[in-house]
PDB file of C-alpha atoms in Angstrom:
ATOM      1  CA  MET A 252     129.949 108.140 107.055  1.00 82.00           C
ATOM      2  CA  LYS A 253     129.575 105.417 109.696  1.00 86.00           C
ATOM      3  CA  SER A 254     128.031 107.948 112.089  1.00 90.00           C
ATOM      4  CA  ASN A 255     125.422 109.222 109.630  1.00 94.00           C
ATOM      5  CA  ASP A 256     121.938 109.638 111.105  1.00 93.00           C
ATOM      6  CA  SER A 257     118.606 108.495 109.705  1.00 91.00           C
ATOM      7  CA  GLU A 258     117.859 111.980 108.295  1.00 94.00           C
ATOM      8  CA  ASN A 259     121.249 112.200 106.530  1.00 96.00           C
ATOM      9  CA  ARG A 260     122.065 115.387 108.459  1.00 96.00           C
ATOM     10  CA  ILE A 261     125.647 114.293 109.124  1.00 96.00           C
ATOM     11  CA  LEU A 262     126.140 113.227 105.501  1.00 96.00           C
ATOM     12  CA  ASN A 263     124.797 116.510 104.146  1.00 97.00           C
ATOM     13  CA  ALA A 264     126.933 118.518 106.569  1.00 96.00           C
ATOM     14  CA  GLN A 265     129.990 116.698 105.204  1.00 95.00           C
ATOM     15  CA  LEU A 266     128.897 117.330 101.621  1.00 96.00           C
ATOM     16  CA  LYS A 267     128.498 121.040 102.408  1.00 96.00           C
ATOM     17  CA  GLU A 268     132.031 121.100 103.788  1.00 96.00           C
ATOM     18  CA  TRP A 269     133.387 119.417 100.657  1.00 93.00           C
ATOM     19  CA  ASN A 270     131.513 121.900  98.472  1.00 95.00           C
ATOM     20  CA  GLU A 271     133.424 124.750 100.107  1.00 96.00           C
ATOM     21  CA  TYR A 272     136.502 123.336  98.389  1.00 95.00           C
ATOM     22  CA  LEU A 273     134.910 122.049  95.195  1.00 93.00           C
ATOM     23  CA  ILE A 274     133.036 125.189  94.095  1.00 95.00           C
ATOM     24  CA  PRO A 275     135.997 127.652  94.149  1.00 96.00           C
ATOM     25  CA  HIS A 276     138.040 125.147  92.172  1.00 95.00           C
ATOM     26  CA  GLY A 277     135.443 124.808  89.441  1.00 94.00           C
ATOM     27  CA  PHE A 278     134.112 121.367  90.404  1.00 92.00           C
ATOM     28  CA  VAL A 279     130.441 120.424  90.365  1.00 89.00           C
ATOM     29  CA  PRO A 280     129.132 120.596  93.953  1.00 92.00           C
ATOM     30  CA  PHE A 281     127.303 117.815  95.756  1.00 92.00           C
ATOM     31  CA  LEU A 282     123.561 118.178  96.248  1.00 95.00           C
ATOM     32  CA  GLU A 283     121.767 117.053  99.388  1.00 96.00           C
ATOM     33  CA  ASN A 284     121.490 113.265  99.703  1.00 97.00           C
ATOM     34  CA  ASP A 285     123.521 112.984  96.502  1.00 96.00           C
ATOM     35  CA  ILE A 286     126.910 111.271  96.317  1.00 95.00           C
ATOM     36  CA  ARG A 287     126.762 110.155  92.696  1.00 95.00           C
ATOM     37  CA  GLY A 288     130.065 109.006  91.271  1.00 94.00           C
ATOM     38  CA  ILE A 289     131.648 108.354  94.671  1.00 93.00           C
ATOM     39  CA  CYS A 290     134.272 105.627  95.074  1.00 95.00           C
ATOM     40  CA  LEU A 291     133.704 103.407  98.116  1.00 96.00           C
ATOM     41  CA  ALA A 292     135.696 100.484  96.730  1.00 97.00           C
ATOM     42  CA  GLY A 293     137.447  98.406  99.367  1.00 96.00           C
ATOM     43  CA  LEU A 294     136.206 100.429 102.348  1.00 96.00           C
ATOM     44  CA  ASP A 295     135.241  98.797 105.646  1.00 96.00           C
ATOM     45  CA  LEU A 296     131.838 100.231 106.543  1.00 96.00           C
ATOM     46  CA  ALA A 297     130.513  97.056 108.136  1.00 96.00           C
ATOM     47  CA  GLY A 298     128.075  97.193 111.015  1.00 95.00           C
ATOM     48  CA  ASP A 299     125.802  94.751 112.803  1.00 95.00           C
ATOM     49  CA  LYS A 300     123.112  92.724 111.074  1.00 94.00           C
ATOM     50  CA  TYR A 301     120.399  95.121 109.841  1.00 94.00           C
ATOM     51  CA  LYS A 302     121.994  97.876 111.976  1.00 94.00           C
ATOM     52  CA  GLY A 303     124.830  99.086 109.790  1.00 96.00           C
ATOM     53  CA  ILE A 304     125.457 102.546 108.360  1.00 96.00           C
ATOM     54  CA  ASN A 305     122.569 104.583 107.026  1.00 97.00           C
ATOM     55  CA  LEU A 306     122.549 105.802 103.429  1.00 97.00           C
ATOM     56  CA  SER A 307     118.796 105.672 102.961  1.00 97.00           C
ATOM     57  CA  ASN A 308     117.136 107.920 100.369  1.00 97.00           C
ATOM     58  CA  THR A 309     120.551 108.716  98.910  1.00 97.00           C
ATOM     59  CA  ASN A 310     121.588 108.879  95.262  1.00 97.00           C
ATOM     60  CA  ILE A 311     124.671 106.676  94.825  1.00 97.00           C
ATOM     61  CA  SER A 312     124.361 106.210  91.065  1.00 97.00           C
ATOM     62  CA  TYR A 313     127.395 105.766  88.801  1.00 97.00           C
ATOM     63  CA  SER A 314     129.513 104.796  91.809  1.00 97.00           C
ATOM     64  CA  GLU A 315     132.268 102.245  92.348  1.00 97.00           C
ATOM     65  CA  CYS A 316     131.525 100.119  95.399  1.00 97.00           C
ATOM     66  CA  SER A 317     133.354  96.906  94.571  1.00 97.00           C
ATOM     67  CA  VAL A 318     134.898  94.938  97.461  1.00 97.00           C
ATOM     68  CA  LEU A 319     132.974  97.226  99.834  1.00 97.00           C
ATOM     69  CA  ASP A 320     132.274  95.712 103.261  1.00 97.00           C
ATOM     70  CA  ALA A 321     128.907  97.196 104.223  1.00 97.00           C
ATOM     71  CA  LEU A 322     127.229  94.430 106.225  1.00 97.00           C
ATOM     72  CA  GLY A 323     123.925  95.667 107.646  1.00 97.00           C
ATOM     73  CA  ILE A 324     123.774  98.830 105.508  1.00 97.00           C
ATOM     74  CA  ASN A 325     120.442 100.658 105.183  1.00 97.00           C
ATOM     75  CA  LEU A 326     119.863 101.762 101.583  1.00 97.00           C
ATOM     76  CA  TYR A 327     116.090 102.085 101.824  1.00 97.00           C
ATOM     77  CA  GLY A 328     114.708 104.223  98.992  1.00 98.00           C
ATOM     78  CA  SER A 329     118.129 104.952  97.517  1.00 98.00           C
ATOM     79  CA  ILE A 330     119.121 105.206  93.848  1.00 98.00           C
ATOM     80  CA  LEU A 331     121.959 102.969  92.625  1.00 96.00           C
ATOM     81  CA  VAL A 332     121.706 103.272  88.859  1.00 97.00           C
ATOM     82  CA  ALA A 333     124.711 101.942  86.905  1.00 97.00           C
ATOM     83  CA  SER A 334     126.804 101.238  90.009  1.00 97.00           C
ATOM     84  CA  SER A 335     129.283  98.416  90.642  1.00 97.00           C
ATOM     85  CA  PHE A 336     129.162  96.133  93.682  1.00 98.00           C
ATOM     86  CA  PHE A 337     131.493  93.348  92.554  1.00 97.00           C
ATOM     87  CA  TYR A 338     132.550  91.203  95.558  1.00 97.00           C
ATOM     88  CA  ALA A 339     130.801  93.609  97.941  1.00 98.00           C
ATOM     89  CA  ASP A 340     129.363  92.413 101.263  1.00 98.00           C
ATOM     90  CA  LEU A 341     125.776  93.674 101.501  1.00 97.00           C
ATOM     91  CA  SER A 342     124.559  90.803 103.643  1.00 96.00           C
ATOM     92  CA  TYR A 343     121.863  91.245 106.298  1.00 96.00           C
ATOM     93  CA  SER A 344     121.082  94.688 104.913  1.00 97.00           C
ATOM     94  CA  THR A 345     118.011  96.717 103.953  1.00 97.00           C
ATOM     95  CA  LEU A 346     117.852  97.289 100.199  1.00 96.00           C
ATOM     96  CA  GLN A 347     114.130  97.931  99.914  1.00 95.00           C
ATOM     97  CA  SER A 348     112.409 100.339  97.500  1.00 96.00           C
ATOM     98  CA  LEU A 349     115.648 100.784  95.555  1.00 95.00           C
ATOM     99  CA  THR A 350     116.118 101.968  92.025  1.00 97.00           C
ATOM    100  CA  ALA A 351     119.127  99.858  91.068  1.00 96.00           C
ATOM    101  CA  LYS A 352     118.828  99.520  87.310  1.00 95.00           C
ATOM    102  CA  ASN A 353     121.815  98.534  85.173  1.00 96.00           C
ATOM    103  CA  SER A 354     123.999  97.738  88.183  1.00 97.00           C
ATOM    104  CA  TYR A 355     126.435  94.926  88.931  1.00 97.00           C
ATOM    105  CA  PHE A 356     126.166  92.678  91.992  1.00 96.00           C
ATOM    106  CA  SER A 357     128.290  89.818  90.667  1.00 94.00           C
ATOM    107  CA  SER A 358     130.092  87.718  93.315  1.00 94.00           C
ATOM    108  CA  SER A 359     128.572  89.918  96.027  1.00 96.00           C
ATOM    109  CA  SER A 360     127.012  88.684  99.260  1.00 95.00           C
ATOM    110  CA  LEU A 361     123.325  89.451  99.770  1.00 94.00           C
ATOM    111  CA  LYS A 362     122.752  86.798 102.420  1.00 91.00           C
ATOM    112  CA  GLY A 363     119.659  87.504 104.485  1.00 90.00           C
ATOM    113  CA  THR A 364     119.118  90.842 102.756  1.00 92.00           C
ATOM    114  CA  THR A 365     115.647  92.303 102.123  1.00 91.00           C
ATOM    115  CA  LEU A 366     115.171  93.682  98.608  1.00 90.00           C
ATOM    116  CA  HIS A 367     111.395  94.195  98.507  1.00 88.00           C
ATOM    117  CA  ARG A 368     109.710  96.573  96.051  1.00 90.00           C
ATOM    118  CA  SER A 369     112.958  97.400  94.252  1.00 92.00           C
ATOM    119  CA  ASN A 370     113.817  97.831  90.594  1.00 92.00           C
ATOM    120  CA  PHE A 371     116.810  95.706  89.550  1.00 91.00           C
ATOM    121  CA  SER A 372     115.999  95.670  85.840  1.00 89.00           C
ATOM    122  CA  ASN A 373     118.922  94.917  83.526  1.00 90.00           C
ATOM    123  CA  SER A 374     121.278  94.281  86.447  1.00 92.00           C
ATOM    124  CA  ILE A 375     123.639  91.319  86.876  1.00 92.00           C
ATOM    125  CA  PHE A 376     123.860  88.999  89.901  1.00 89.00           C
ATOM    126  CA  HIS A 377     126.360  86.477  88.504  1.00 88.00           C
ATOM    127  CA  LYS A 378     127.608  84.143  91.279  1.00 87.00           C
ATOM    128  CA  ALA A 379     125.982  86.292  93.964  1.00 90.00           C
ATOM    129  CA  ASP A 380     125.319  84.687  97.363  1.00 89.00           C
ATOM    130  CA  MET A 381     121.593  85.155  97.937  1.00 84.00           C
ATOM    131  CA  ASP A 382     121.037  82.594 100.680  1.00 82.00           C
ATOM    132  CA  GLY A 383     117.967  83.700 102.613  1.00 81.00           C
ATOM    133  CA  ALA A 384     117.509  86.919 100.623  1.00 85.00           C
ATOM    134  CA  GLN A 385     113.931  88.120 100.190  1.00 84.00           C
ATOM    135  CA  MET A 386     112.725  89.727  96.940  1.00 81.00           C
ATOM    136  CA  ASP A 387     109.015  90.472  97.114  1.00 80.00           C
ATOM    137  CA  ASN A 388     107.326  92.494  94.370  1.00 81.00           C
ATOM    138  CA  VAL A 389     110.489  93.448  92.499  1.00 84.00           C
ATOM    139  CA  ASP A 390     111.200  94.404  88.897  1.00 85.00           C
ATOM    140  CA  ILE A 391     113.815  92.050  87.463  1.00 83.00           C
ATOM    141  CA  ARG A 392     113.108  92.460  83.765  1.00 82.00           C
ATOM    142  CA  GLY A 393     116.285  91.709  81.848  1.00 82.00           C
ATOM    143  CA  THR A 394     118.179  90.846  85.044  1.00 84.00           C
ATOM    144  CA  LYS A 395     120.711  88.006  85.018  1.00 84.00           C
ATOM    145  CA  PHE A 396     120.907  85.556  87.942  1.00 78.00           C
ATOM    146  CA  SER A 397     123.481  83.077  86.628  1.00 77.00           C
ATOM    147  CA  GLU A 398     125.222  80.619  88.966  1.00 77.00           C
ATOM    148  CA  ILE A 399     123.882  82.273  92.101  1.00 74.00           C
ATOM    149  CA  THR A 400     124.480  80.664  95.488  1.00 68.00           C
ATOM    150  CA  LYS A 401     121.045  79.630  96.737  1.00 56.00           C
ATOM    151  CA  GLY A 402     118.197  81.156  94.889  1.00 46.00           C
ATOM    152  CA  SER A 403     114.477  81.886  94.756  1.00 44.00           C
ATOM    153  CA  ILE A 404     114.521  80.143  91.997  1.00 42.00           C
ATOM    154  CA  GLN A 405     113.243  76.758  91.075  1.00 37.00           C
ATOM    155  CA  ASN A 406     115.368  75.102  88.437  1.00 34.00           C
ATOM    156  CA  ASN A 407     114.313  72.738  85.686  1.00 34.00           C
ATOM    157  CA  PHE A 408     114.815  69.748  87.954  1.00 35.00           C
ATOM    158  CA  GLY A 409     112.223  71.024  90.417  1.00 38.00           C
ATOM    159  CA  ARG A 410     114.671  71.853  93.219  1.00 38.00           C
ATOM    160  CA  THR A 411     113.497  74.903  95.152  1.00 37.00           C
ATOM    161  CA  ILE A 412     116.008  76.826  97.232  1.00 37.00           C
ATOM    162  CA  SER A 413     115.539  79.349  99.998  1.00 40.00           C
ATOM    163  CA  PHE A 414     115.740  82.687  98.199  1.00 50.00           C
ATOM    164  CA  ASN A 415     112.216  84.032  97.709  1.00 51.00           C
ATOM    165  CA  ALA A 416     111.249  86.133  94.677  1.00 56.00           C
ATOM    166  CA  SER A 417     107.471  86.128  94.849  1.00 53.00           C
ATOM    167  CA  ARG A 418     105.390  88.488  92.711  1.00 56.00           C
ATOM    168  CA  ALA A 419     108.440  89.414  90.669  1.00 61.00           C
ATOM    169  CA  LYS A 420     107.988  91.245  87.398  1.00 60.00           C
ATOM    170  CA  GLY A 421     110.162  89.472  84.893  1.00 58.00           C
ATOM    171  CA  ASP A 422     110.375  88.397  81.305  1.00 52.00           C
ATOM    172  CA  ASN A 423     111.590  85.476  79.225  1.00 46.00           C
ATOM    173  CA  LYS A 424     115.113  86.932  79.075  1.00 44.00           C
ATOM    174  CA  THR A 425     115.619  87.066  82.828  1.00 44.00           C
ATOM    175  CA  ILE A 426     117.736  83.943  83.126  1.00 41.00           C
ATOM    176  CA  ALA A 427     118.559  80.985  80.963  1.00 34.00           C
ATOM    177  CA  ASP A 428     118.312  77.876  83.121  1.00 35.00           C
ATOM    178  CA  PHE A 429     115.958  78.948  85.914  1.00 40.00           C
ATOM    179  CA  GLU A 430     112.440  80.260  86.051  1.00 42.00           C
ATOM    180  CA  PHE A 431     110.991  82.347  88.866  1.00 45.00           C
ATOM    181  CA  GLU A 432     107.890  81.256  90.673  1.00 39.00           C
ATOM    182  CA  ASN A 433     104.807  83.456  90.361  1.00 35.00           C
ATOM    183  CA  ILE A 434     106.453  85.706  87.793  1.00 35.00           C
ATOM    184  CA  GLU A 435     104.072  88.245  86.289  1.00 35.00           C
ATOM    185  CA  GLY A 436     103.299  87.634  82.649  1.00 34.00           C
ATOM    186  CA  ARG A 437     104.963  84.226  82.499  1.00 37.00           C
ATOM    187  CA  LYS A 438     103.636  81.951  79.784  1.00 42.00           C
ATOM    188  CA  LYS A 439     101.298  79.235  80.875  1.00 43.00           C
ATOM    189  CA  PRO A 440     102.718  75.736  80.485  1.00 43.00           C
ATOM    190  CA  LYS A 441     101.280  73.589  77.750  1.00 46.00           C
ATOM    191  CA  ARG A 442      99.321  70.806  79.377  1.00 47.00           C
ATOM    192  CA  ILE A 443      98.337  67.965  77.146  1.00 44.00           C
ATOM    193  CA  TRP A 444      96.030  66.484  79.778  1.00 43.00           C
ATOM    194  CA  ASP A 445      93.647  69.469  79.370  1.00 45.00           C
ATOM    195  CA  ALA A 446      92.682  67.948  76.007  1.00 45.00           C
ATOM    196  CA  ILE A 447      92.230  64.401  77.307  1.00 45.00           C
ATOM    197  CA  GLU A 448      88.862  63.138  78.412  1.00 46.00           C
ATOM    198  CA  VAL A 449      87.971  59.822  79.999  1.00 45.00           C
ATOM    199  CA  LYS A 450      85.102  58.119  78.197  1.00 49.00           C
ATOM    200  CA  PRO A 451      83.607  54.674  78.475  1.00 50.00           C
ATOM    201  CA  GLY A 452      84.604  52.305  75.709  1.00 47.00           C
ATOM    202  CA  ILE A 453      87.330  49.948  74.603  1.00 47.00           C
ATOM    203  CA  TRP A 454      90.229  52.402  75.067  1.00 49.00           C
ATOM    204  CA  GLY A 455      88.762  54.408  77.942  1.00 47.00           C
ATOM    205  CA  ILE A 456      90.199  57.778  76.816  1.00 46.00           C
ATOM    206  CA  SER A 457      89.934  60.124  73.845  1.00 49.00           C
ATOM    207  CA  MET A 458      91.859  63.232  72.801  1.00 48.00           C
ATOM    208  CA  ASP A 459      90.299  66.365  71.346  1.00 52.00           C
ATOM    209  CA  LEU A 460      92.932  67.673  68.912  1.00 52.00           C
ATOM    210  CA  LYS A 461      91.100  70.984  68.339  1.00 54.00           C
ATOM    211  CA  LYS A 462      91.019  71.575  72.079  1.00 54.00           C
ATOM    212  CA  LEU A 463      94.725  70.731  72.370  1.00 51.00           C
ATOM    213  CA  LEU A 464      95.669  73.196  69.616  1.00 55.00           C
ATOM    214  CA  HIS A 465      93.501  75.849  71.234  1.00 56.00           C
ATOM    215  CA  ARG A 466      95.270  75.335  74.573  1.00 55.00           C
ATOM    216  CA  ASN A 467      98.658  75.629  72.900  1.00 54.00           C
ATOM    217  CA  ARG A 468      97.680  78.903  71.229  1.00 57.00           C
ATOM    218  CA  GLU A 469      96.473  80.292  74.581  1.00 56.00           C
ATOM    219  CA  SER A 470      99.787  79.466  76.219  1.00 53.00           C
ATOM    220  CA  GLU A 471     101.689  81.280  73.479  1.00 54.00           C
ATOM    221  CA  ASN A 472      99.684  84.508  73.864  1.00 53.00           C
TER     222      ASN A 472
END
């Protein structure tokens, strides 16, 4: 698998060889670029930063990849639905244009990894290390990012950390104690000063209660 080429020719040749055993014994054969249900748990497939093994445009759904060391792996355009990556090392890798719905990345390392234009909806990144990870234009609806190490995320105290999740598609259930910057469809904050006007007079200011209520209704819609 470490020697797989960018066209997956080596991978598919191996799958064809396995099928020669599987089919006569009544097992479902592998399709091209399809290793669904495979167990890669605990394997050492690590490479160099951004130059690791290639599994791009491959279906790896329903697979067990926990404690996998795959530093630098290229998973561009792959499908990882309902897969487990607990404690896996996916740092400095290419995870762009993925479909990775309902998957687990808890306690995994995604340091320096690019995850642009991917769908991580309803996945879990509990205690994941995302220092320097880049998530541009991703779908993270229903995704949980609890207790992550470094994050894109600006917490309620205004501290912004290095992980970037710009133009993310999220919802109000994404995470409990953080909110993503520039999230699509996020409610507008209620700003009381929009209803305050400065006017000459004894007190110098006046508040338009109708305007304030109107602003609040707008922010709730």
